[in-house]
mmCIF file of C-alpha atoms in Angstrom:
data_model
loop_
_atom_site.group_PDB
_atom_site.id
_atom_site.type_symbol
_atom_site.label_atom_id
_atom_site.label_comp_id
_atom_site.label_asym_id
_atom_site.label_seq_id
_atom_site.Cartn_x
_atom_site.Cartn_y
_atom_site.Cartn_z
ATOM 1 C CA UNK A 439 0.000 0.000 0.000
ATOM 2 C CA UNK A 440 1.353 3.427 -0.919
ATOM 3 C CA UNK A 441 1.821 6.160 1.661
ATOM 4 C CA UNK A 442 -1.167 8.057 0.240
ATOM 5 C CA UNK A 443 -3.308 4.926 0.324
ATOM 6 C CA UNK A 444 -2.314 4.203 3.917
ATOM 7 C CA UNK A 445 -3.179 7.754 4.948
ATOM 8 C CA UNK A 446 -6.529 7.588 3.215
ATOM 9 C CA UNK A 447 -7.300 4.257 4.911
ATOM 10 C CA UNK A 448 -6.464 5.707 8.303
ATOM 11 C CA UNK A 449 -8.667 8.725 7.640
ATOM 12 C CA UNK A 450 -11.537 6.509 6.550
ATOM 13 C CA UNK A 451 -11.264 4.498 9.766
ATOM 14 C CA UNK A 452 -11.523 7.743 11.687
ATOM 15 C CA UNK A 453 -14.564 8.888 9.727
ATOM 16 C CA UNK A 454 -12.563 11.395 7.660
ATOM 17 C CA UNK A 455 -12.523 9.858 4.225
ATOM 18 C CA UNK A 456 -11.777 12.604 1.743
ATOM 19 C CA UNK A 457 -10.574 14.964 4.463
ATOM 20 C CA UNK A 458 -9.290 18.348 3.414
ATOM 21 C CA UNK A 459 -5.855 19.669 4.467
ATOM 22 C CA UNK A 460 -5.601 20.450 8.185
ATOM 23 C CA UNK A 461 -8.961 18.773 8.850
ATOM 24 C CA UNK A 462 -9.096 17.305 12.357
ATOM 25 C CA UNK A 463 -10.919 14.412 13.939
ATOM 26 C CA UNK A 464 -12.660 15.483 17.113
ATOM 27 C CA UNK A 465 -10.528 18.568 17.609
ATOM 28 C CA UNK A 466 -7.075 17.228 16.924
ATOM 29 C CA UNK A 467 -6.730 13.434 17.108
ATOM 30 C CA UNK A 468 -5.663 13.251 13.458
ATOM 31 C CA UNK A 469 -4.347 16.155 11.429
ATOM 32 C CA UNK A 470 -3.827 16.099 7.684
ATOM 33 C CA UNK A 471 -0.869 18.315 6.748
ATOM 34 C CA UNK A 472 -1.776 21.399 4.755
ATOM 35 C CA UNK A 473 -1.182 25.115 4.427
ATOM 36 C CA UNK A 474 -1.651 27.101 7.618
ATOM 37 C CA UNK A 475 -4.081 29.521 5.989
ATOM 38 C CA UNK A 476 -6.531 26.660 5.390
ATOM 39 C CA UNK A 477 -6.661 25.601 9.035
ATOM 40 C CA UNK A 478 -9.674 27.603 10.242
ATOM 41 C CA UNK A 479 -11.869 26.835 7.235
ATOM 42 C CA UNK A 480 -10.987 23.130 7.307
ATOM 43 C CA UNK A 481 -11.632 22.872 11.054
ATOM 44 C CA UNK A 482 -15.018 24.534 10.622
ATOM 45 C CA UNK A 483 -15.860 22.138 7.794
ATOM 46 C CA UNK A 484 -14.885 19.154 9.928
ATOM 47 C CA UNK A 485 -17.009 20.371 12.833
ATOM 48 C CA UNK A 486 -19.994 20.907 10.551
ATOM 49 C CA UNK A 487 -19.661 17.373 9.169
ATOM 50 C CA UNK A 488 -19.938 15.658 12.556
ATOM 51 C CA UNK A 489 -23.370 14.303 13.457
ATOM 52 C CA UNK A 490 -25.032 16.445 16.072
ATOM 53 C CA UNK A 491 -28.250 16.421 18.030
ATOM 54 C CA UNK A 492 -31.004 18.861 16.918
ATOM 55 C CA UNK A 493 -30.744 22.557 17.717
ATOM 56 C CA UNK A 494 -32.826 23.474 20.729
ATOM 57 C CA UNK A 495 -32.317 20.110 22.410
ATOM 58 C CA UNK A 496 -32.187 19.802 26.181
ATOM 59 C CA UNK A 497 -31.094 16.850 28.281
ATOM 60 C CA UNK A 498 -30.525 15.666 31.821
ATOM 61 C CA UNK A 499 -27.229 15.076 33.562
ATOM 62 C CA UNK A 500 -28.058 11.479 34.456
ATOM 63 C CA UNK A 501 -29.324 10.622 37.917
ATOM 64 C CA UNK A 502 -32.931 10.783 39.074
ATOM 65 C CA UNK A 503 -34.681 10.030 42.373
ATOM 66 C CA UNK A 504 -36.481 6.807 43.124
ATOM 67 C CA UNK A 505 -36.072 3.167 42.185
ATOM 68 C CA UNK A 506 -38.513 2.705 39.294
ATOM 69 C CA UNK A 507 -36.603 2.428 35.998
ATOM 70 C CA UNK A 508 -39.703 2.302 33.796
ATOM 71 C CA UNK A 509 -41.234 5.383 35.349
ATOM 72 C CA UNK A 510 -37.923 7.227 35.086
ATOM 73 C CA UNK A 511 -37.398 6.279 31.454
ATOM 74 C CA UNK A 512 -40.949 7.280 30.504
ATOM 75 C CA UNK A 513 -40.503 10.646 32.218
ATOM 76 C CA UNK A 514 -37.162 11.360 30.528
ATOM 77 C CA UNK A 515 -38.360 10.442 27.047
ATOM 78 C CA UNK A 516 -41.561 12.425 27.547
ATOM 79 C CA UNK A 517 -39.924 15.571 28.938
ATOM 80 C CA UNK A 518 -36.757 15.546 26.810
ATOM 81 C CA UNK A 519 -37.905 14.300 23.394
ATOM 82 C CA UNK A 520 -34.925 15.602 21.388
ATOM 83 C CA UNK A 521 -32.137 14.223 23.588
ATOM 84 C CA UNK A 522 -33.385 11.834 26.282
ATOM 85 C CA UNK A 523 -30.815 10.156 28.493
ATOM 86 C CA UNK A 524 -30.583 6.732 30.069
ATOM 87 C CA UNK A 525 -31.690 7.388 33.675
ATOM 88 C CA UNK A 526 -29.461 6.480 36.598
ATOM 89 C CA UNK A 527 -31.182 5.570 39.874
ATOM 90 C CA UNK A 528 -28.522 5.476 42.606
ATOM 91 C CA UNK A 529 -31.161 5.089 45.351
ATOM 92 C CA UNK A 530 -31.174 1.395 44.453
ATOM 93 C CA UNK A 531 -27.845 1.062 46.245
ATOM 94 C CA UNK A 532 -24.529 -0.600 45.455
ATOM 95 C CA UNK A 533 -24.025 -1.088 41.732
ATOM 96 C CA UNK A 534 -26.498 1.642 40.812
ATOM 97 C CA UNK A 535 -24.278 4.607 41.672
ATOM 98 C CA UNK A 536 -21.911 6.218 39.161
ATOM 99 C CA UNK A 537 -18.788 4.224 40.074
ATOM 100 C CA UNK A 538 -20.522 0.872 40.526
ATOM 101 C CA UNK A 539 -22.533 1.292 37.348
ATOM 102 C CA UNK A 540 -19.420 2.122 35.321
ATOM 103 C CA UNK A 541 -17.455 -0.705 36.915
ATOM 104 C CA UNK A 542 -20.135 -3.063 35.617
ATOM 105 C CA UNK A 543 -19.224 -1.990 32.072
ATOM 106 C CA UNK A 544 -15.544 -2.930 32.420
ATOM 107 C CA UNK A 545 -14.224 -5.812 30.329
ATOM 108 C CA UNK A 546 -11.887 -8.358 31.976
ATOM 109 C CA UNK A 547 -11.701 -6.300 35.180
ATOM 110 C CA UNK A 548 -13.904 -7.206 38.132
ATOM 111 C CA UNK A 549 -14.800 -4.856 40.970
ATOM 112 C CA UNK A 550 -16.432 -5.713 44.291
ATOM 113 C CA UNK A 551 -17.669 -3.608 47.194
ATOM 114 C CA UNK A 552 -15.886 -3.568 50.573
ATOM 115 C CA UNK A 553 -16.403 -1.361 53.644
ATOM 116 C CA UNK A 554 -14.049 1.297 52.241
ATOM 117 C CA UNK A 555 -15.706 1.325 48.810
ATOM 118 C CA UNK A 556 -15.234 -0.330 45.434
ATOM 119 C CA UNK A 557 -12.165 -2.551 45.043
ATOM 120 C CA UNK A 558 -10.636 -4.648 42.280
ATOM 121 C CA UNK A 559 -11.236 -8.358 42.777
ATOM 122 C CA UNK A 560 -9.972 -11.521 41.122
ATOM 123 C CA UNK A 561 -13.284 -12.536 39.589
ATOM 124 C CA UNK A 562 -16.778 -11.107 39.128
ATOM 125 C CA UNK A 563 -18.978 -11.487 42.185
ATOM 126 C CA UNK A 564 -22.410 -10.499 43.351
ATOM 127 C CA UNK A 565 -21.815 -6.758 43.123
ATOM 128 C CA UNK A 566 -20.677 -7.032 39.516
ATOM 129 C CA UNK A 567 -23.675 -9.179 38.608
ATOM 130 C CA UNK A 568 -25.984 -6.725 40.364
ATOM 131 C CA UNK A 569 -24.561 -3.766 38.430
ATOM 132 C CA UNK A 570 -24.943 -5.634 35.146
ATOM 133 C CA UNK A 571 -28.508 -6.696 35.971
ATOM 134 C CA UNK A 572 -29.536 -3.177 36.999
ATOM 135 C CA UNK A 573 -28.152 -1.709 33.787
ATOM 136 C CA UNK A 574 -29.932 -4.363 31.734
ATOM 137 C CA UNK A 575 -33.196 -3.494 33.478
ATOM 138 C CA UNK A 576 -32.593 0.194 32.738
ATOM 139 C CA UNK A 577 -31.975 -0.551 29.063
ATOM 140 C CA UNK A 578 -35.173 -2.570 28.863
ATOM 141 C CA UNK A 579 -37.060 0.371 30.349
ATOM 142 C CA UNK A 580 -35.489 2.873 27.943
ATOM 143 C CA UNK A 581 -36.181 0.596 24.979
ATOM 144 C CA UNK A 582 -39.822 0.367 26.025
ATOM 145 C CA UNK A 583 -40.127 4.137 26.459
ATOM 146 C CA UNK A 584 -38.560 4.789 23.055
ATOM 147 C CA UNK A 585 -40.835 2.388 21.161
ATOM 148 C CA UNK A 586 -43.438 5.067 20.532
ATOM 149 C CA UNK A 587 -41.363 8.250 20.607
ATOM 150 C CA UNK A 588 -38.392 6.914 18.615
ATOM 151 C CA UNK A 589 -36.009 9.777 19.423
ATOM 152 C CA UNK A 590 -33.225 10.467 16.961
ATOM 153 C CA UNK A 591 -30.655 10.745 19.758
ATOM 154 C CA UNK A 592 -30.114 9.078 23.134
ATOM 155 C CA UNK A 593 -27.462 9.972 25.723
ATOM 156 C CA UNK A 594 -25.770 7.482 28.028
ATOM 157 C CA UNK A 595 -23.482 8.320 30.943
ATOM 158 C CA UNK A 596 -20.469 6.718 32.601
ATOM 159 C CA UNK A 597 -17.737 7.837 34.954
ATOM 160 C CA UNK A 598 -14.772 9.178 33.032
ATOM 161 C CA UNK A 599 -11.449 7.362 33.358
ATOM 162 C CA UNK A 600 -9.948 9.691 35.984
ATOM 163 C CA UNK A 601 -13.003 9.739 38.217
ATOM 164 C CA UNK A 602 -13.231 5.953 37.882
ATOM 165 C CA UNK A 603 -9.621 5.202 38.857
ATOM 166 C CA UNK A 604 -9.894 7.692 41.712
ATOM 167 C CA UNK A 605 -13.000 5.914 43.002
ATOM 168 C CA UNK A 606 -11.830 2.291 42.877
ATOM 169 C CA UNK A 607 -9.165 0.663 45.061
ATOM 170 C CA UNK A 608 -6.489 -1.855 44.176
ATOM 171 C CA UNK A 609 -6.175 -5.097 46.190
ATOM 172 C CA UNK A 610 -3.875 -3.355 48.693
ATOM 173 C CA UNK A 611 -6.378 -0.586 49.348
ATOM 174 C CA UNK A 612 -4.665 2.175 47.376
ATOM 175 C CA UNK A 613 -6.570 4.000 44.654
ATOM 176 C CA UNK A 614 -6.125 2.622 41.153
ATOM 177 C CA UNK A 615 -4.973 6.163 40.383
ATOM 178 C CA UNK A 616 -1.678 5.415 42.163
ATOM 179 C CA UNK A 617 -0.647 2.756 39.612
ATOM 180 C CA UNK A 618 -0.029 4.078 36.096
ATOM 181 C CA UNK A 619 -0.177 0.623 34.552
ATOM 182 C CA UNK A 620 -3.522 -0.044 36.216
ATOM 183 C CA UNK A 621 -4.797 3.325 35.004
ATOM 184 C CA UNK A 622 -3.997 2.336 31.415
ATOM 185 C CA UNK A 623 -5.710 -1.041 31.863
ATOM 186 C CA UNK A 624 -8.827 0.555 33.339
ATOM 187 C CA UNK A 625 -9.014 3.130 30.552
ATOM 188 C CA UNK A 626 -8.680 0.475 27.843
ATOM 189 C CA UNK A 627 -11.258 -1.730 29.575
ATOM 190 C CA UNK A 628 -13.667 1.188 29.922
ATOM 191 C CA UNK A 629 -13.330 2.002 26.236
ATOM 192 C CA UNK A 630 -14.098 -1.581 25.250
ATOM 193 C CA UNK A 631 -17.058 -1.790 27.594
ATOM 194 C CA UNK A 632 -18.488 1.529 26.445
ATOM 195 C CA UNK A 633 -18.196 0.553 22.797
ATOM 196 C CA UNK A 634 -20.285 -2.557 23.466
ATOM 197 C CA UNK A 635 -22.748 -0.514 25.535
ATOM 198 C CA UNK A 636 -23.155 2.074 22.773
ATOM 199 C CA UNK A 637 -23.717 -0.639 20.186
ATOM 200 C CA UNK A 638 -26.454 -2.215 22.302
ATOM 201 C CA UNK A 639 -28.201 1.101 22.969
ATOM 202 C CA UNK A 640 -28.075 2.055 19.280
ATOM 203 C CA UNK A 641 -29.421 -1.345 18.253
ATOM 204 C CA UNK A 642 -32.236 -1.268 20.786
ATOM 205 C CA UNK A 643 -33.393 2.315 20.206
ATOM 206 C CA UNK A 644 -32.414 2.898 16.578
ATOM 207 C CA UNK A 645 -31.023 6.266 17.705
ATOM 208 C CA UNK A 646 -27.675 7.997 17.458
ATOM 209 C CA UNK A 647 -25.878 7.613 20.773
ATOM 210 C CA UNK A 648 -24.138 10.429 22.628
ATOM 211 C CA UNK A 649 -21.773 9.339 25.413
ATOM 212 C CA UNK A 650 -21.304 11.534 28.477
ATOM 213 C CA UNK A 651 -18.176 10.985 30.542
ATOM 214 C CA UNK A 652 -18.664 12.302 34.074
ATOM 215 C CA UNK A 653 -15.440 13.707 35.545
ATOM 216 C CA UNK A 654 -16.365 15.411 38.843
ATOM 217 C CA UNK A 655 -13.090 14.250 40.422
ATOM 218 C CA UNK A 656 -10.806 15.418 37.608
ATOM 219 C CA UNK A 657 -9.905 18.786 39.236
ATOM 220 C CA UNK A 658 -8.797 16.979 42.420
ATOM 221 C CA UNK A 659 -6.817 14.458 40.356
ATOM 222 C CA UNK A 660 -4.981 17.300 38.626
ATOM 223 C CA UNK A 661 -4.419 19.199 41.870
ATOM 224 C CA UNK A 662 -3.210 16.184 43.844
ATOM 225 C CA UNK A 663 -5.677 16.744 46.679
ATOM 226 C CA UNK A 664 -7.187 13.252 46.961
ATOM 227 C CA UNK A 665 -6.305 11.551 50.274
ATOM 228 C CA UNK A 666 -4.270 8.364 50.364
ATOM 229 C CA UNK A 667 -5.603 5.149 51.891
ATOM 230 C CA UNK A 668 -4.052 6.058 55.259
ATOM 231 C CA UNK A 669 -5.566 9.517 55.214
ATOM 232 C CA UNK A 670 -2.237 11.066 56.195
ATOM 233 C CA UNK A 671 -1.180 12.150 52.743
ATOM 234 C CA UNK A 672 -2.458 12.874 49.260
ATOM 235 C CA UNK A 673 -2.149 10.986 46.001
ATOM 236 C CA UNK A 674 0.342 12.447 43.518
ATOM 237 C CA UNK A 675 -1.123 14.860 41.051
ATOM 238 C CA UNK A 676 -1.583 13.784 37.456
ATOM 239 C CA UNK A 677 0.010 15.999 34.830
ATOM 240 C CA UNK A 678 -2.146 17.897 32.396
ATOM 241 C CA UNK A 679 -0.706 16.079 29.363
ATOM 242 C CA UNK A 680 -1.198 12.647 30.935
ATOM 243 C CA UNK A 681 -4.798 13.430 31.859
ATOM 244 C CA UNK A 682 -5.508 14.937 28.472
ATOM 245 C CA UNK A 683 -3.978 12.060 26.509
ATOM 246 C CA UNK A 684 -6.041 9.441 28.331
ATOM 247 C CA UNK A 685 -9.255 11.367 27.729
ATOM 248 C CA UNK A 686 -8.405 12.053 24.100
ATOM 249 C CA UNK A 687 -7.626 8.389 23.421
ATOM 250 C CA UNK A 688 -10.904 7.312 24.996
ATOM 251 C CA UNK A 689 -12.970 9.933 23.173
ATOM 252 C CA UNK A 690 -11.360 9.120 19.837
ATOM 253 C CA UNK A 691 -11.640 5.369 20.323
ATOM 254 C CA UNK A 692 -15.371 5.290 21.047
ATOM 255 C CA UNK A 693 -16.315 6.267 17.497
ATOM 256 C CA UNK A 694 -19.399 8.271 18.554
ATOM 257 C CA UNK A 695 -19.840 11.841 19.825
ATOM 258 C CA UNK A 696 -18.656 12.212 23.414
ATOM 259 C CA UNK A 697 -19.280 15.034 25.881
ATOM 260 C CA UNK A 698 -17.371 15.433 29.128
ATOM 261 C CA UNK A 699 -19.256 16.724 32.138
ATOM 262 C CA UNK A 700 -17.539 18.381 35.097
ATOM 263 C CA UNK A 701 -19.748 20.395 37.447
ATOM 264 C CA UNK A 702 -16.901 21.344 39.787
ATOM 265 C CA UNK A 703 -16.355 24.934 40.869
ATOM 266 C CA UNK A 704 -13.441 25.325 38.439
ATOM 267 C CA UNK A 705 -13.516 22.686 35.700
ATOM 268 C CA UNK A 706 -10.320 22.399 33.618
ATOM 269 C CA UNK A 707 -11.922 23.895 30.520
ATOM 270 C CA UNK A 708 -8.848 24.299 28.353
ATOM 271 C CA UNK A 709 -7.794 20.716 28.996
ATOM 272 C CA UNK A 710 -11.261 19.446 28.075
ATOM 273 C CA UNK A 711 -11.422 21.681 25.003
ATOM 274 C CA UNK A 712 -8.477 19.846 23.444
ATOM 275 C CA UNK A 713 -9.547 16.202 23.645
ATOM 276 C CA UNK A 714 -11.879 16.061 20.659
ATOM 277 C CA UNK A 715 -15.080 16.121 22.702
ATOM 278 C CA UNK A 716 -18.361 16.955 20.983
ATOM 279 C CA UNK A 717 -19.376 19.065 23.963
ATOM 280 C CA UNK A 718 -18.411 20.108 27.491
ATOM 281 C CA UNK A 719 -20.846 20.110 30.389
ATOM 282 C CA UNK A 720 -20.590 22.650 33.222
ATOM 283 C CA UNK A 721 -22.662 24.131 36.011
ATOM 284 C CA UNK A 722 -23.207 27.530 34.410
ATOM 285 C CA UNK A 723 -24.498 29.004 37.671
ATOM 286 C CA UNK A 724 -21.120 28.684 39.421
ATOM 287 C CA UNK A 725 -19.747 32.053 40.543
ATOM 288 C CA UNK A 726 -16.733 31.689 38.265
ATOM 289 C CA UNK A 727 -19.030 31.798 35.227
ATOM 290 C CA UNK A 728 -21.924 34.049 36.152
ATOM 291 C CA UNK A 729 -22.812 37.427 37.556
ATOM 292 C CA UNK A 730 -20.425 39.932 39.066
ATOM 293 C CA UNK A 731 -18.133 37.152 40.283
ATOM 294 C CA UNK A 732 -17.453 35.771 36.787
ATOM 295 C CA UNK A 733 -13.720 35.541 36.130
ATOM 296 C CA UNK A 734 -12.255 36.779 32.841
ATOM 297 C CA UNK A 735 -10.041 33.708 32.422
ATOM 298 C CA UNK A 736 -13.035 31.372 32.757
ATOM 299 C CA UNK A 737 -15.114 33.447 30.346
ATOM 300 C CA UNK A 738 -12.229 33.529 27.863
ATOM 301 C CA UNK A 739 -12.028 29.731 27.993
ATOM 302 C CA UNK A 740 -15.761 29.418 27.317
ATOM 303 C CA UNK A 741 -15.442 31.867 24.424
ATOM 304 C CA UNK A 742 -12.646 29.799 22.904
ATOM 305 C CA UNK A 743 -14.778 26.662 23.178
ATOM 306 C CA UNK A 744 -17.662 28.351 21.384
ATOM 307 C CA UNK A 745 -15.310 29.877 18.807
ATOM 308 C CA UNK A 746 -14.254 26.330 17.945
ATOM 309 C CA UNK A 747 -17.909 25.408 17.379
ATOM 310 C CA UNK A 748 -18.030 23.117 20.423
ATOM 311 C CA UNK A 749 -21.349 23.205 22.294
ATOM 312 C CA UNK A 750 -21.615 23.635 26.042
ATOM 313 C CA UNK A 751 -24.057 21.624 28.115
ATOM 314 C CA UNK A 752 -25.108 24.492 30.361
ATOM 315 C CA UNK A 753 -26.346 23.511 33.805
ATOM 316 C CA UNK A 754 -29.019 26.143 34.467
ATOM 317 C CA UNK A 755 -31.870 24.452 36.348
ATOM 318 C CA UNK A 756 -31.474 23.919 40.127
ATOM 319 C CA UNK A 757 -31.093 20.314 41.209
ATOM 320 C CA UNK A 758 -33.291 20.883 44.268
ATOM 321 C CA UNK A 759 -36.622 22.633 44.538
ATOM 322 C CA UNK A 760 -35.722 26.262 45.328
ATOM 323 C CA UNK A 761 -38.918 26.642 47.309
ATOM 324 C CA UNK A 762 -40.183 29.499 45.171
ATOM 325 C CA UNK A 763 -41.723 29.772 41.719
ATOM 326 C CA UNK A 764 -39.182 29.719 38.908
ATOM 327 C CA UNK A 765 -39.688 30.130 35.197
ATOM 328 C CA UNK A 766 -37.597 29.197 32.209
ATOM 329 C CA UNK A 767 -37.293 32.915 31.449
ATOM 330 C CA UNK A 768 -35.577 33.486 34.810
ATOM 331 C CA UNK A 769 -33.318 30.470 34.366
ATOM 332 C CA UNK A 770 -32.315 31.489 30.853
ATOM 333 C CA UNK A 771 -30.803 34.774 32.010
ATOM 334 C CA UNK A 772 -27.296 33.383 32.748
ATOM 335 C CA UNK A 773 -27.151 31.846 29.256
ATOM 336 C CA UNK A 774 -28.217 35.080 27.561
ATOM 337 C CA UNK A 775 -25.787 37.057 29.691
ATOM 338 C CA UNK A 776 -22.993 34.648 28.793
ATOM 339 C CA UNK A 777 -23.677 34.990 25.076
ATOM 340 C CA UNK A 778 -23.780 38.780 25.405
ATOM 341 C CA UNK A 779 -20.539 38.929 27.367
ATOM 342 C CA UNK A 780 -18.707 36.716 24.905
ATOM 343 C CA UNK A 781 -20.008 38.570 21.865
ATOM 344 C CA UNK A 782 -22.150 35.748 20.477
ATOM 345 C CA UNK A 783 -25.535 36.416 18.967
ATOM 346 C CA UNK A 784 -28.214 34.905 21.180
ATOM 347 C CA UNK A 785 -29.656 33.144 18.147
ATOM 348 C CA UNK A 786 -26.603 30.858 18.189
ATOM 349 C CA UNK A 787 -27.483 29.444 21.603
ATOM 350 C CA UNK A 788 -29.750 26.810 20.060
ATOM 351 C CA UNK A 789 -26.697 25.266 18.382
ATOM 352 C CA UNK A 790 -24.016 26.115 20.941
ATOM 353 C CA UNK A 791 -25.831 25.374 24.211
ATOM 354 C CA UNK A 792 -27.761 22.389 25.548
ATOM 355 C CA UNK A 793 -29.629 23.321 28.758
ATOM 356 C CA UNK A 794 -29.536 20.832 31.625
ATOM 357 C CA UNK A 795 -29.996 20.783 35.372
ATOM 358 C CA UNK A 796 -26.886 22.007 37.177
ATOM 359 C CA UNK A 797 -26.051 18.430 38.193
ATOM 360 C CA UNK A 798 -27.760 15.095 38.804
ATOM 361 C CA UNK A 799 -31.250 15.010 40.297
ATOM 362 C CA UNK A 800 -30.839 12.033 42.626
ATOM 363 C CA UNK A 801 -31.486 14.220 45.688
ATOM 364 C CA UNK A 802 -34.572 15.919 44.271
ATOM 365 C CA UNK A 803 -38.178 15.090 44.992
ATOM 366 C CA UNK A 804 -39.923 13.218 42.165
ATOM 367 C CA UNK A 805 -42.104 16.242 41.427
ATOM 368 C CA UNK A 806 -39.149 18.614 41.213
ATOM 369 C CA UNK A 807 -37.194 16.157 39.066
ATOM 370 C CA UNK A 808 -39.992 16.173 36.520
ATOM 371 C CA UNK A 809 -40.283 19.961 36.685
ATOM 372 C CA UNK A 810 -36.510 20.368 36.295
ATOM 373 C CA UNK A 811 -36.532 18.304 33.120
ATOM 374 C CA UNK A 812 -39.538 20.231 31.804
ATOM 375 C CA UNK A 813 -37.784 23.529 32.536
ATOM 376 C CA UNK A 814 -34.685 22.280 30.713
ATOM 377 C CA UNK A 815 -36.839 21.502 27.674
ATOM 378 C CA UNK A 816 -38.436 24.958 27.843
ATOM 379 C CA UNK A 817 -34.977 26.529 27.934
ATOM 380 C CA UNK A 818 -34.026 24.669 24.782
ATOM 381 C CA UNK A 819 -37.143 25.999 23.098
ATOM 382 C CA UNK A 820 -36.334 29.515 24.308
ATOM 383 C CA UNK A 821 -32.866 29.263 22.738
ATOM 384 C CA UNK A 822 -34.495 28.649 19.366
ATOM 385 C CA UNK A 823 -36.273 32.005 19.580
ATOM 386 C CA UNK A 824 -34.367 34.144 22.087
ATOM 387 C CA UNK A 825 -35.442 37.650 23.049
ATOM 388 C CA UNK A 826 -33.441 40.573 21.727
ATOM 389 C CA UNK A 827 -30.636 41.855 23.923
ATOM 390 C CA UNK A 828 -32.019 43.827 26.831
#
């Protein structure tokens, strides 16, 4: 095979057959050499060619209250018709929470539950089987809910690699995060498990699948603030390049659009902007992003993300009932203010922003959970026809 043929084959495998010079896969995984002055136009063309959910879509972060998967799936599909998500119901206990649920997706790695938390074990046990069974029940419920609605897109969630290895222990009780070889094995296993999961969801629902990687622990991983097993020290920090490379490899290897969600006070936006993600999820009501406390550096990072054509999943709806009447018009204000501050026409919000609750709704009442999803949908509709600047 000639060099040109080999390059074309590699591009085709990455979904870039016929790519133009400087075109990138997912923001930089593969770059075709070309003149510098073609870079911006080619990047814009590549971004436009990627499949994307409909403008004006809204979605949930993942978790919901209660233990009824069929009721949860019916509510999500009914309230979020353009981008429903596979509900997570952590109130069901071990194996239903974010770490246990993701551990159940791992291939050739078994995880059990001990008094200190989740721990690697020699072979799958009852906790693993429980996690697998709960997820299968959830998929059955989502499949049933989608039979009538047949949404074009469905979102699934899993812990990202850094949050996962920070939340699972090795046999000796140390976090998987402390062993670089184990981190690589976990990341590869997660990729394989997610690929199979995505295939099953797509087959069952007939929809495009969007994967959300939840990385709430990533800032602590980067800062080196996670306690050791003894509690007397902290785990070494992970370098930016190491963290970024692992995320980029996982995002690129899944073969479907991936968003990364981090609702921490100060998510590492620039790191996440350079991994090829199809979107980045934040809590847009955090002081660093909104109001008089908004920080220029954080706003600049958001502007760069939007300049690149990457949507933001904007957490705008409170996760708990605020105890007072709220309207979608009130909740939309931070999004409109953000667009105004960054110099983006509000009419672009429908394409560049996906409204969500600020985080998961596991702690909400059932009535507020439903209202929060309905308000998210109303925000998406408002982005399609925003009011003029005022």
